Short mmCIF file of C-alpha atoms and ligand atoms in Angstrom, two decimals:
data_model
loop_
_atom_site.label_atom_id
_atom_site.label_comp_id
_atom_site.label_asym_id
_atom_site.label_seq_id
_atom_site.Cartn_x
_atom_site.Cartn_y
_atom_site.Cartn_z
CA MET A 1 -19.83 -4.88 -8.38
CA GLU A 2 -20.61 -8.34 -7.06
CA THR A 3 -18.00 -8.27 -4.31
CA ALA A 4 -18.72 -4.59 -3.58
CA LYS A 5 -21.91 -5.80 -1.87
CA PHE A 6 -19.83 -7.22 0.98
CA GLY A 7 -19.48 -4.21 3.25
CA GLY A 8 -21.06 -1.87 0.71
CA THR A 9 -21.90 1.62 2.00
CA ALA A 10 -24.79 3.95 1.18
CA ARG A 11 -22.44 6.33 -0.64
CA GLY A 12 -21.25 3.62 -2.99
CA GLY A 13 -18.03 2.73 -1.23
CA ILE A 14 -16.99 -0.21 0.91
CA CYS A 15 -16.32 -0.61 4.61
CA ARG A 16 -14.65 -4.00 4.71
CA LEU A 17 -12.12 -3.88 7.49
CA THR A 18 -9.83 -6.86 7.67
CA LEU A 19 -11.10 -10.00 9.45
CA THR A 20 -14.62 -8.67 9.98
CA ASP A 21 -17.72 -10.60 8.89
CA SER A 22 -17.79 -8.77 5.55
CA ASP A 23 -14.15 -9.71 4.98
CA ARG A 24 -15.13 -13.32 5.69
CA GLN A 25 -17.97 -13.03 3.15
CA VAL A 26 -15.72 -11.72 0.38
CA ARG A 27 -13.09 -14.34 1.22
CA ASP A 28 -15.72 -17.09 0.97
CA TRP A 29 -16.83 -15.67 -2.38
CA PHE A 30 -13.22 -15.55 -3.59
CA VAL A 31 -12.41 -19.12 -2.51
CA LYS A 32 -15.54 -20.43 -4.25
CA ALA A 33 -14.79 -18.48 -7.45
CA CYS A 34 -11.22 -19.81 -7.54
CA GLU A 35 -12.32 -23.38 -6.94
CA GLU A 36 -14.86 -23.03 -9.74
CA THR A 37 -11.94 -22.00 -11.96
CA ASP A 38 -10.18 -25.31 -11.21
CA CYS A 39 -7.72 -23.89 -8.73
CA SER A 40 -6.75 -25.54 -5.48
CA VAL A 41 -7.03 -23.15 -2.58
CA THR A 42 -4.87 -23.07 0.53
CA VAL A 43 -4.78 -20.63 3.43
CA ASP A 44 -1.67 -19.95 5.49
CA GLU A 45 -1.41 -19.19 9.20
CA ILE A 46 -1.76 -15.44 8.66
CA GLY A 47 -4.88 -15.91 6.53
CA ASN A 48 -3.34 -15.24 3.10
CA ILE A 49 -5.37 -17.12 0.48
CA PHE A 50 -3.53 -18.87 -2.37
CA ALA A 51 -5.35 -20.22 -5.44
CA LEU A 52 -3.03 -22.44 -7.46
CA ARG A 53 -3.63 -23.25 -11.12
CA PRO A 54 -1.37 -26.11 -12.18
CA GLY A 55 0.95 -25.71 -15.16
CA LYS A 56 2.73 -28.30 -17.28
CA ASN A 57 5.81 -28.20 -15.08
CA ASN A 58 4.61 -28.14 -11.50
CA ALA A 59 8.08 -28.53 -10.03
CA LEU A 60 8.56 -24.85 -10.86
CA PRO A 61 7.54 -22.17 -8.35
CA PRO A 62 4.37 -20.36 -9.44
CA ILE A 63 4.09 -17.05 -11.23
CA ALA A 64 1.92 -15.12 -8.79
CA MET A 65 -0.60 -12.31 -9.08
CA GLY A 66 -2.51 -10.68 -6.26
CA SER A 67 -3.46 -7.78 -4.05
CA HIS A 68 -5.94 -7.33 -1.20
CA LEU A 69 -9.70 -7.50 -0.61
CA ASP A 70 -9.78 -5.55 2.66
CA THR A 71 -10.63 -1.83 2.57
CA GLN A 72 -10.40 1.34 4.62
CA PRO A 73 -13.46 2.17 6.80
CA SER A 74 -14.69 4.54 4.09
CA GLY A 75 -12.88 2.90 1.21
CA GLY A 76 -13.68 2.64 -2.46
CA LYS A 77 -14.60 -0.35 -4.60
CA PHE A 78 -11.29 -0.67 -6.42
CA ASP A 79 -8.28 -0.21 -4.14
CA GLY A 80 -6.80 -3.71 -3.90
CA VAL A 81 -9.90 -5.36 -5.30
CA VAL A 82 -8.94 -4.77 -8.95
CA GLY A 83 -5.66 -6.63 -8.45
CA VAL A 84 -7.35 -9.70 -7.01
CA LEU A 85 -10.33 -9.78 -9.35
CA ALA A 86 -8.26 -9.05 -12.48
CA GLY A 87 -6.09 -11.99 -11.42
CA LEU A 88 -9.23 -14.11 -11.20
CA GLU A 89 -10.22 -12.90 -14.66
CA VAL A 90 -6.78 -13.91 -15.97
CA LEU A 91 -7.32 -17.42 -14.58
CA ARG A 92 -10.82 -17.58 -16.05
CA ALA A 93 -9.63 -16.38 -19.46
CA LEU A 94 -6.90 -19.02 -19.53
CA ALA A 95 -9.41 -21.70 -18.50
CA GLU A 96 -11.85 -20.63 -21.23
CA ALA A 97 -9.06 -20.63 -23.80
CA ASN A 98 -7.88 -24.02 -22.58
CA TYR A 99 -4.40 -22.56 -22.22
CA THR A 100 -2.01 -24.27 -19.82
CA THR A 101 1.06 -22.32 -18.82
CA ASP A 102 4.37 -24.05 -18.29
CA SER A 103 4.82 -22.71 -14.74
CA PRO A 104 1.93 -23.01 -12.32
CA LEU A 105 0.06 -19.76 -11.65
CA GLU A 106 -1.03 -18.51 -8.27
CA LEU A 107 -3.55 -15.84 -7.29
CA ILE A 108 -3.11 -14.38 -3.81
CA ASN A 109 -5.33 -12.36 -1.48
CA TRP A 110 -3.06 -10.88 1.21
CA THR A 111 -4.41 -10.34 4.73
CA ASN A 112 -4.71 -6.83 6.18
CA GLU A 113 -3.02 -4.68 3.59
CA GLU A 114 -4.77 -1.54 4.82
CA GLY A 115 -3.65 -1.61 8.43
CA SER A 116 -6.72 0.38 9.43
CA ARG A 117 -8.11 -2.07 11.99
CA PHE A 118 -4.85 -3.76 12.98
CA THR A 119 -1.30 -2.48 12.62
CA PRO A 120 1.09 -2.90 10.91
CA THR A 121 -0.10 -2.40 7.34
CA MET A 122 0.65 -5.09 4.77
CA THR A 123 0.61 -7.72 7.50
CA GLY A 124 0.00 -10.80 5.35
CA SER A 125 2.64 -10.06 2.73
CA GLY A 126 5.03 -8.90 5.48
CA VAL A 127 4.71 -12.18 7.36
CA PHE A 128 5.01 -14.13 4.09
CA ALA A 129 8.25 -12.27 3.28
CA GLY A 130 9.64 -12.86 6.78
CA MET A 131 9.41 -9.22 7.92
CA TYR A 132 7.13 -9.92 10.89
CA SER A 133 6.71 -12.94 13.13
CA LEU A 134 3.33 -14.62 13.47
CA ASP A 135 3.28 -14.03 17.23
CA PHE A 136 3.90 -10.32 16.79
CA THR A 137 1.05 -9.92 14.30
CA TYR A 138 -1.37 -12.24 16.15
CA ALA A 139 -1.04 -10.03 19.23
CA SER A 140 -2.01 -6.84 17.38
CA LYS A 141 -5.24 -5.41 18.88
CA ASP A 142 -8.03 -3.36 17.35
CA ARG A 143 -9.71 -0.47 19.20
CA THR A 144 -12.07 -2.82 21.02
CA GLY A 145 -9.24 -5.04 22.25
CA LYS A 146 -9.82 -7.95 19.85
CA THR A 147 -6.63 -9.55 18.57
CA LEU A 148 -5.73 -10.22 14.97
CA GLY A 149 -5.02 -13.87 15.81
CA GLY A 150 -8.39 -14.26 17.52
CA GLU A 151 -10.28 -12.64 14.66
CA LEU A 152 -8.51 -14.83 12.08
CA GLU A 153 -9.66 -17.85 14.07
CA ARG A 154 -13.19 -16.48 14.47
CA ILE A 155 -13.80 -15.97 10.75
CA GLY A 156 -12.24 -19.34 9.96
CA TYR A 157 -9.21 -18.13 8.03
CA ARG A 158 -6.38 -19.12 10.32
CA GLY A 159 -4.93 -21.65 7.89
CA LYS A 160 -2.45 -24.43 8.35
CA THR A 161 0.43 -23.77 5.96
CA LYS A 162 3.48 -21.85 7.16
CA PRO A 163 3.65 -18.36 5.62
CA GLY A 164 6.51 -18.16 3.15
CA SER A 165 6.92 -21.91 2.98
CA HIS A 166 6.69 -21.88 -0.80
CA GLN A 167 8.65 -19.83 -3.29
CA LEU A 168 7.21 -17.46 -5.85
CA ASN A 169 8.87 -17.25 -9.22
CA THR A 170 7.41 -13.82 -9.96
CA TYR A 171 4.85 -11.47 -8.47
CA PHE A 172 2.74 -9.04 -10.52
CA GLU A 173 0.31 -6.71 -8.78
CA LEU A 174 -2.25 -4.62 -10.65
CA HIS A 175 -3.51 -1.64 -8.64
CA ILE A 176 -5.23 1.70 -9.14
CA GLU A 177 -2.72 4.54 -9.13
CA GLN A 178 -4.32 6.37 -6.16
CA GLY A 179 -2.78 9.55 -7.57
CA PRO A 180 -3.55 11.89 -10.48
CA VAL A 181 -0.56 11.43 -12.82
CA LEU A 182 -1.92 8.88 -15.33
CA GLU A 183 -5.22 10.69 -15.70
CA SER A 184 -3.60 14.10 -16.10
CA GLU A 185 -1.37 12.77 -18.89
CA ASN A 186 -4.13 10.71 -20.45
CA LYS A 187 -2.22 7.42 -20.10
CA MET A 188 -3.94 4.06 -19.62
CA ILE A 189 -1.15 2.06 -18.01
CA GLY A 190 1.46 2.89 -15.41
CA VAL A 191 4.60 0.78 -15.64
CA VAL A 192 5.63 0.90 -12.00
CA THR A 193 9.38 0.83 -11.52
CA GLY A 194 9.48 1.08 -7.74
CA VAL A 195 8.00 2.51 -4.59
CA GLN A 196 9.29 5.63 -2.92
CA GLY A 197 10.83 5.60 0.53
CA LEU A 198 8.79 6.85 3.45
CA ARG A 199 9.59 8.18 6.90
CA TRP A 200 7.20 9.07 9.68
CA TYR A 201 8.03 11.33 12.60
CA ASP A 202 6.33 12.63 15.69
CA VAL A 203 7.38 16.13 16.69
CA THR A 204 6.69 17.53 20.14
CA VAL A 205 7.02 21.25 20.82
CA VAL A 206 6.96 22.45 24.41
CA GLY A 207 6.62 26.09 25.46
CA CYS A 208 4.76 27.47 28.44
CA ASP A 209 1.00 27.72 29.07
CA SER A 210 0.28 31.30 29.99
CA HIS A 211 -2.48 33.87 30.09
CA ALA A 212 -3.52 35.18 26.67
CA GLY A 213 -4.24 38.65 28.03
CA ALA A 214 -1.59 39.18 30.69
CA THR A 215 1.50 37.86 28.84
CA PRO A 216 3.18 40.43 26.56
CA MET A 217 4.08 39.19 23.09
CA HIS A 218 7.84 39.26 23.67
CA LEU A 219 7.65 37.15 26.84
CA ARG A 220 5.70 34.25 25.38
CA LYS A 221 6.78 30.67 24.71
CA ASP A 222 4.06 29.88 22.23
CA ALA A 223 4.27 26.25 21.09
CA MET A 224 1.48 26.79 18.53
CA LEU A 225 3.34 29.59 16.79
CA GLY A 226 6.49 27.44 16.73
CA TYR A 227 4.43 24.64 15.23
CA ALA A 228 3.03 26.96 12.54
CA ARG A 229 6.54 28.04 11.50
CA MET A 230 7.68 24.43 11.46
CA VAL A 231 4.80 23.41 9.16
CA GLU A 232 5.86 26.13 6.74
CA ALA A 233 9.49 24.97 6.92
CA ILE A 234 8.52 21.33 6.37
CA ASN A 235 6.55 22.30 3.28
CA LYS A 236 9.60 24.15 1.94
CA ILE A 237 11.80 21.08 2.44
CA ALA A 238 9.68 19.12 -0.05
CA LEU A 239 9.69 22.06 -2.47
CA ASN A 240 13.50 22.14 -2.21
CA HIS A 241 13.45 18.53 -3.39
CA SER A 242 10.79 18.91 -6.07
CA PRO A 243 9.26 17.36 -8.01
CA LEU A 244 9.87 13.99 -6.36
CA GLY A 245 10.03 14.91 -2.68
CA VAL A 246 6.79 15.27 -0.70
CA SER A 247 6.17 16.20 2.91
CA THR A 248 2.96 16.40 4.90
CA VAL A 249 1.90 17.49 8.36
CA GLY A 250 -1.40 15.66 8.68
CA SER A 251 -2.22 15.42 12.35
CA VAL A 252 -1.84 17.80 15.25
CA GLU A 253 -2.69 17.95 18.93
CA VAL A 254 -2.59 21.15 20.93
CA LYS A 255 -2.81 21.57 24.69
CA PRO A 256 -4.51 22.95 26.61
CA ASN A 257 -6.59 23.85 23.51
CA SER A 258 -8.27 26.74 25.20
CA ARG A 259 -9.29 30.07 23.67
CA ASN A 260 -7.54 32.28 26.20
CA VAL A 261 -4.42 30.26 26.97
CA ILE A 262 -1.16 30.53 25.01
CA PRO A 263 -0.56 26.88 24.10
CA GLY A 264 2.40 25.35 25.88
CA TYR A 265 2.30 22.04 24.07
CA VAL A 266 1.85 20.90 20.46
CA SER A 267 2.58 17.51 19.01
CA PHE A 268 2.27 16.78 15.29
CA SER A 269 3.06 14.18 12.66
CA VAL A 270 5.39 14.46 9.67
CA ASP A 271 5.26 12.20 6.62
CA MET A 272 8.17 12.53 4.18
CA ARG A 273 8.68 10.56 0.98
CA HIS A 274 11.17 10.43 -1.86
CA PRO A 275 12.11 7.70 -4.37
CA GLU A 276 15.81 7.99 -3.49
CA ASP A 277 16.97 7.16 0.01
CA ALA A 278 19.95 9.53 -0.21
CA GLU A 279 17.57 12.43 -0.91
CA LEU A 280 15.33 11.30 1.92
CA ASN A 281 18.36 11.38 4.22
CA ARG A 282 18.95 14.97 3.15
CA MET A 283 15.30 15.85 3.75
CA GLU A 284 15.54 14.33 7.21
CA LYS A 285 18.63 16.42 7.98
CA GLU A 286 16.83 19.57 6.81
CA LEU A 287 13.85 18.66 8.98
CA GLU A 288 16.06 18.31 12.04
CA ASP A 289 17.97 21.52 11.36
CA SER A 290 14.92 23.63 10.63
CA ILE A 291 12.82 22.63 13.63
CA VAL A 292 15.79 22.92 16.00
CA LYS A 293 16.54 26.40 14.68
CA ILE A 294 12.92 27.55 14.95
CA ALA A 295 12.65 26.17 18.47
CA ARG A 296 15.92 27.81 19.54
CA ASP A 297 14.88 31.20 18.14
CA MET A 298 11.56 31.00 19.97
CA LYS A 299 12.93 29.55 23.24
CA LEU A 300 10.89 26.39 22.83
CA GLU A 301 11.87 22.80 23.42
CA VAL A 302 11.46 20.40 20.55
CA LYS A 303 11.72 16.63 20.26
CA LEU A 304 11.84 14.76 16.94
CA GLU A 305 11.05 11.07 17.00
CA ASN A 306 11.33 8.81 13.97
CA ILE A 307 8.54 6.22 14.31
CA CYS A 308 8.46 4.37 10.99
CA ASN A 309 10.68 3.92 7.92
CA PHE A 310 10.29 2.25 4.58
CA THR A 311 13.33 2.32 2.34
CA SER A 312 12.60 2.92 -1.32
CA VAL A 313 12.06 -0.13 -3.50
CA GLN A 314 13.31 -0.75 -7.01
CA PHE A 315 11.29 -3.43 -8.77
CA ASP A 316 12.84 -6.20 -10.87
CA GLU A 317 14.15 -4.98 -14.22
CA ASP A 318 12.90 -8.05 -16.14
CA CYS A 319 9.40 -7.80 -14.64
CA ILE A 320 9.24 -4.06 -15.39
CA ASN A 321 10.25 -4.70 -18.99
CA THR A 322 7.69 -7.49 -19.33
CA VAL A 323 4.94 -5.10 -18.24
CA ARG A 324 6.20 -2.30 -20.49
CA THR A 325 6.43 -4.59 -23.52
CA SER A 326 2.99 -6.01 -22.82
CA ALA A 327 1.44 -2.53 -22.67
CA MET A 328 3.26 -1.52 -25.83
CA GLU A 329 2.25 -4.62 -27.80
CA LEU A 330 -1.36 -4.25 -26.72
CA ASP A 331 -1.19 -0.68 -27.99
CA TYR A 332 -2.08 1.02 -24.73
CA SER A 333 -0.63 4.41 -23.87
CA TYR A 334 1.71 4.05 -20.89
CA ARG A 335 4.36 5.77 -18.83
CA SER A 336 6.81 4.74 -16.14
CA LEU A 337 5.82 5.67 -12.61
CA ILE A 338 7.08 5.37 -9.07
CA SER A 339 4.38 4.40 -6.62
CA GLY A 340 3.56 7.03 -4.04
CA ALA A 341 1.82 4.53 -1.77
CA GLY A 342 2.97 1.30 -0.17
CA HIS A 343 1.63 -2.03 -1.48
CA ASP A 344 2.00 -5.73 -0.75
CA ALA A 345 4.43 -5.79 -3.70
CA VAL A 346 6.92 -3.88 -1.50
CA TYR A 347 7.42 -6.87 0.80
CA ILE A 348 7.10 -9.50 -1.90
CA SER A 349 9.81 -7.74 -3.92
CA GLN A 350 12.22 -8.71 -1.13
CA ILE A 351 11.74 -12.42 -1.87
CA ALA A 352 10.70 -12.67 -5.53
CA PRO A 353 11.12 -10.74 -8.80
CA THR A 354 8.23 -8.27 -8.64
CA SER A 355 6.65 -5.37 -10.43
CA MET A 356 3.33 -3.53 -10.53
CA ILE A 357 0.85 -2.27 -13.11
CA PHE A 358 -1.17 0.88 -12.41
CA ILE A 359 -4.40 2.05 -13.99
CA PRO A 360 -5.84 5.56 -13.56
CA CYS A 361 -8.51 6.40 -11.01
CA LYS A 362 -10.66 9.47 -11.40
CA ALA A 363 -8.96 12.64 -10.10
CA GLY A 364 -6.52 10.38 -8.29
CA ILE A 365 -9.07 9.97 -5.50
CA SER A 366 -8.67 6.87 -3.36
CA HIS A 367 -9.19 5.77 0.24
CA ASN A 368 -12.54 7.41 -0.40
CA GLU A 369 -16.03 6.05 -1.07
CA LEU A 370 -16.11 8.08 -4.27
CA GLU A 371 -13.17 6.23 -5.86
CA ILE A 372 -14.06 5.66 -9.55
CA ILE A 373 -12.32 3.97 -12.45
CA GLU A 374 -13.21 3.63 -16.13
CA PRO A 375 -14.14 0.10 -17.25
CA GLU A 376 -11.84 0.45 -20.28
CA HIS A 377 -8.89 1.15 -17.98
CA LEU A 378 -9.64 -1.92 -15.92
CA THR A 379 -9.87 -3.99 -19.11
CA ALA A 380 -6.52 -2.61 -20.22
CA GLY A 381 -4.93 -3.35 -16.85
CA ALA A 382 -6.26 -6.91 -16.80
CA LYS A 383 -5.06 -7.54 -20.35
CA VAL A 384 -1.59 -6.24 -19.54
CA LEU A 385 -1.56 -8.48 -16.47
CA LEU A 386 -2.58 -11.50 -18.57
CA LYS A 387 0.00 -10.76 -21.22
CA ALA A 388 2.75 -10.14 -18.67
CA VAL A 389 2.00 -13.50 -17.02
CA ILE A 390 2.07 -15.34 -20.34
CA GLU A 391 5.27 -13.62 -21.52
CA ARG A 392 6.96 -14.29 -18.22
CA ASP A 393 5.91 -17.92 -18.43
CA LYS A 394 7.37 -18.26 -21.92
CA ALA A 395 10.62 -16.59 -20.83
CA ILE A 396 11.03 -19.00 -17.91
CA ARG A 397 10.28 -21.98 -20.16
CA ASP A 398 12.84 -20.78 -22.74
CA ARG A 399 15.44 -20.24 -20.05
CA ILE A 400 15.04 -23.83 -18.89
CA THR A 401 14.97 -25.54 -22.28
ZN1 ZN B 501 -4.34 -1.08 -2.00
#
């Protein structure tokens, strides 16, 4: 509730777009809170903030926790924030208990996870993991033409250390589920085993603009009707791959968009996801086949363009087991889950053993000012995070000695 003031909205949500003044305010708050918890704070060149709590054996790479403090323009109070603040609570609890881990611990706030103001999403973790160059991300512009690099500089968070210049032993990320599964099954903890693959396409359908009154039905090339049949087909593709496959047509543009003109042009987006890449390949093939067939039957032209891919991610078996055991030993109800959304953990899993912990959010609603969680679920999530960190620390120590 304290950090929700930075960018807080009248409807109880947060508008804290990355690298704005409210992002600077929450970052300042975070840095101060970490320093007060005896951590040393560094910032890298992409603005990721690292709070390091020394262990007994500081030659070891740290066990890391983290998430993001930026939000969508009409975001909720908990997406990303719970992962960072629960990590802070873990550090505070250890400080209060006078408990020193063997490995150092590190709490991370990643820059621009949301990707709402600047693309791509998950910029900070992506640069840290070597997926994007600094120059590429610095040049990214928002709608008003301001660059990500310039805004980092302006708010004073263009740090000095090279992104990715230090290793992470482990990365745990606590996050709200952003979907309805945990709540519907009355489970407190999601043991996240991976993240499903995602593909984005743009589809363009071209017919012929013609007069709505003077063109008989059988002589039309109606791009809108072709589009409608394609939407139906795309929905069926996911149903053919149920329950794990999902497909969505979420955005559409029609031209000339006039009441009495048969539309000659429609372009729309397709979002397809599945936890298995082989199944996603099949869904893609079905997408191609079905829209080509519909277009051919209706004498339309169609173009399918793949604009973004994320392969599915399988998290580290040891980390998953550590989370599962922690939930079990703390006596919380849990189930295994595959994340439907992307997270910083996707990129970090490429360079360090990683897994995630989910807690329920009411009705699965997220990216919404009305996002709500139960305090007891947050407590459970934070305790599982704490226990997972401690168990992981012990396992590393035992492996060495
Ligand atoms: Zn998030």
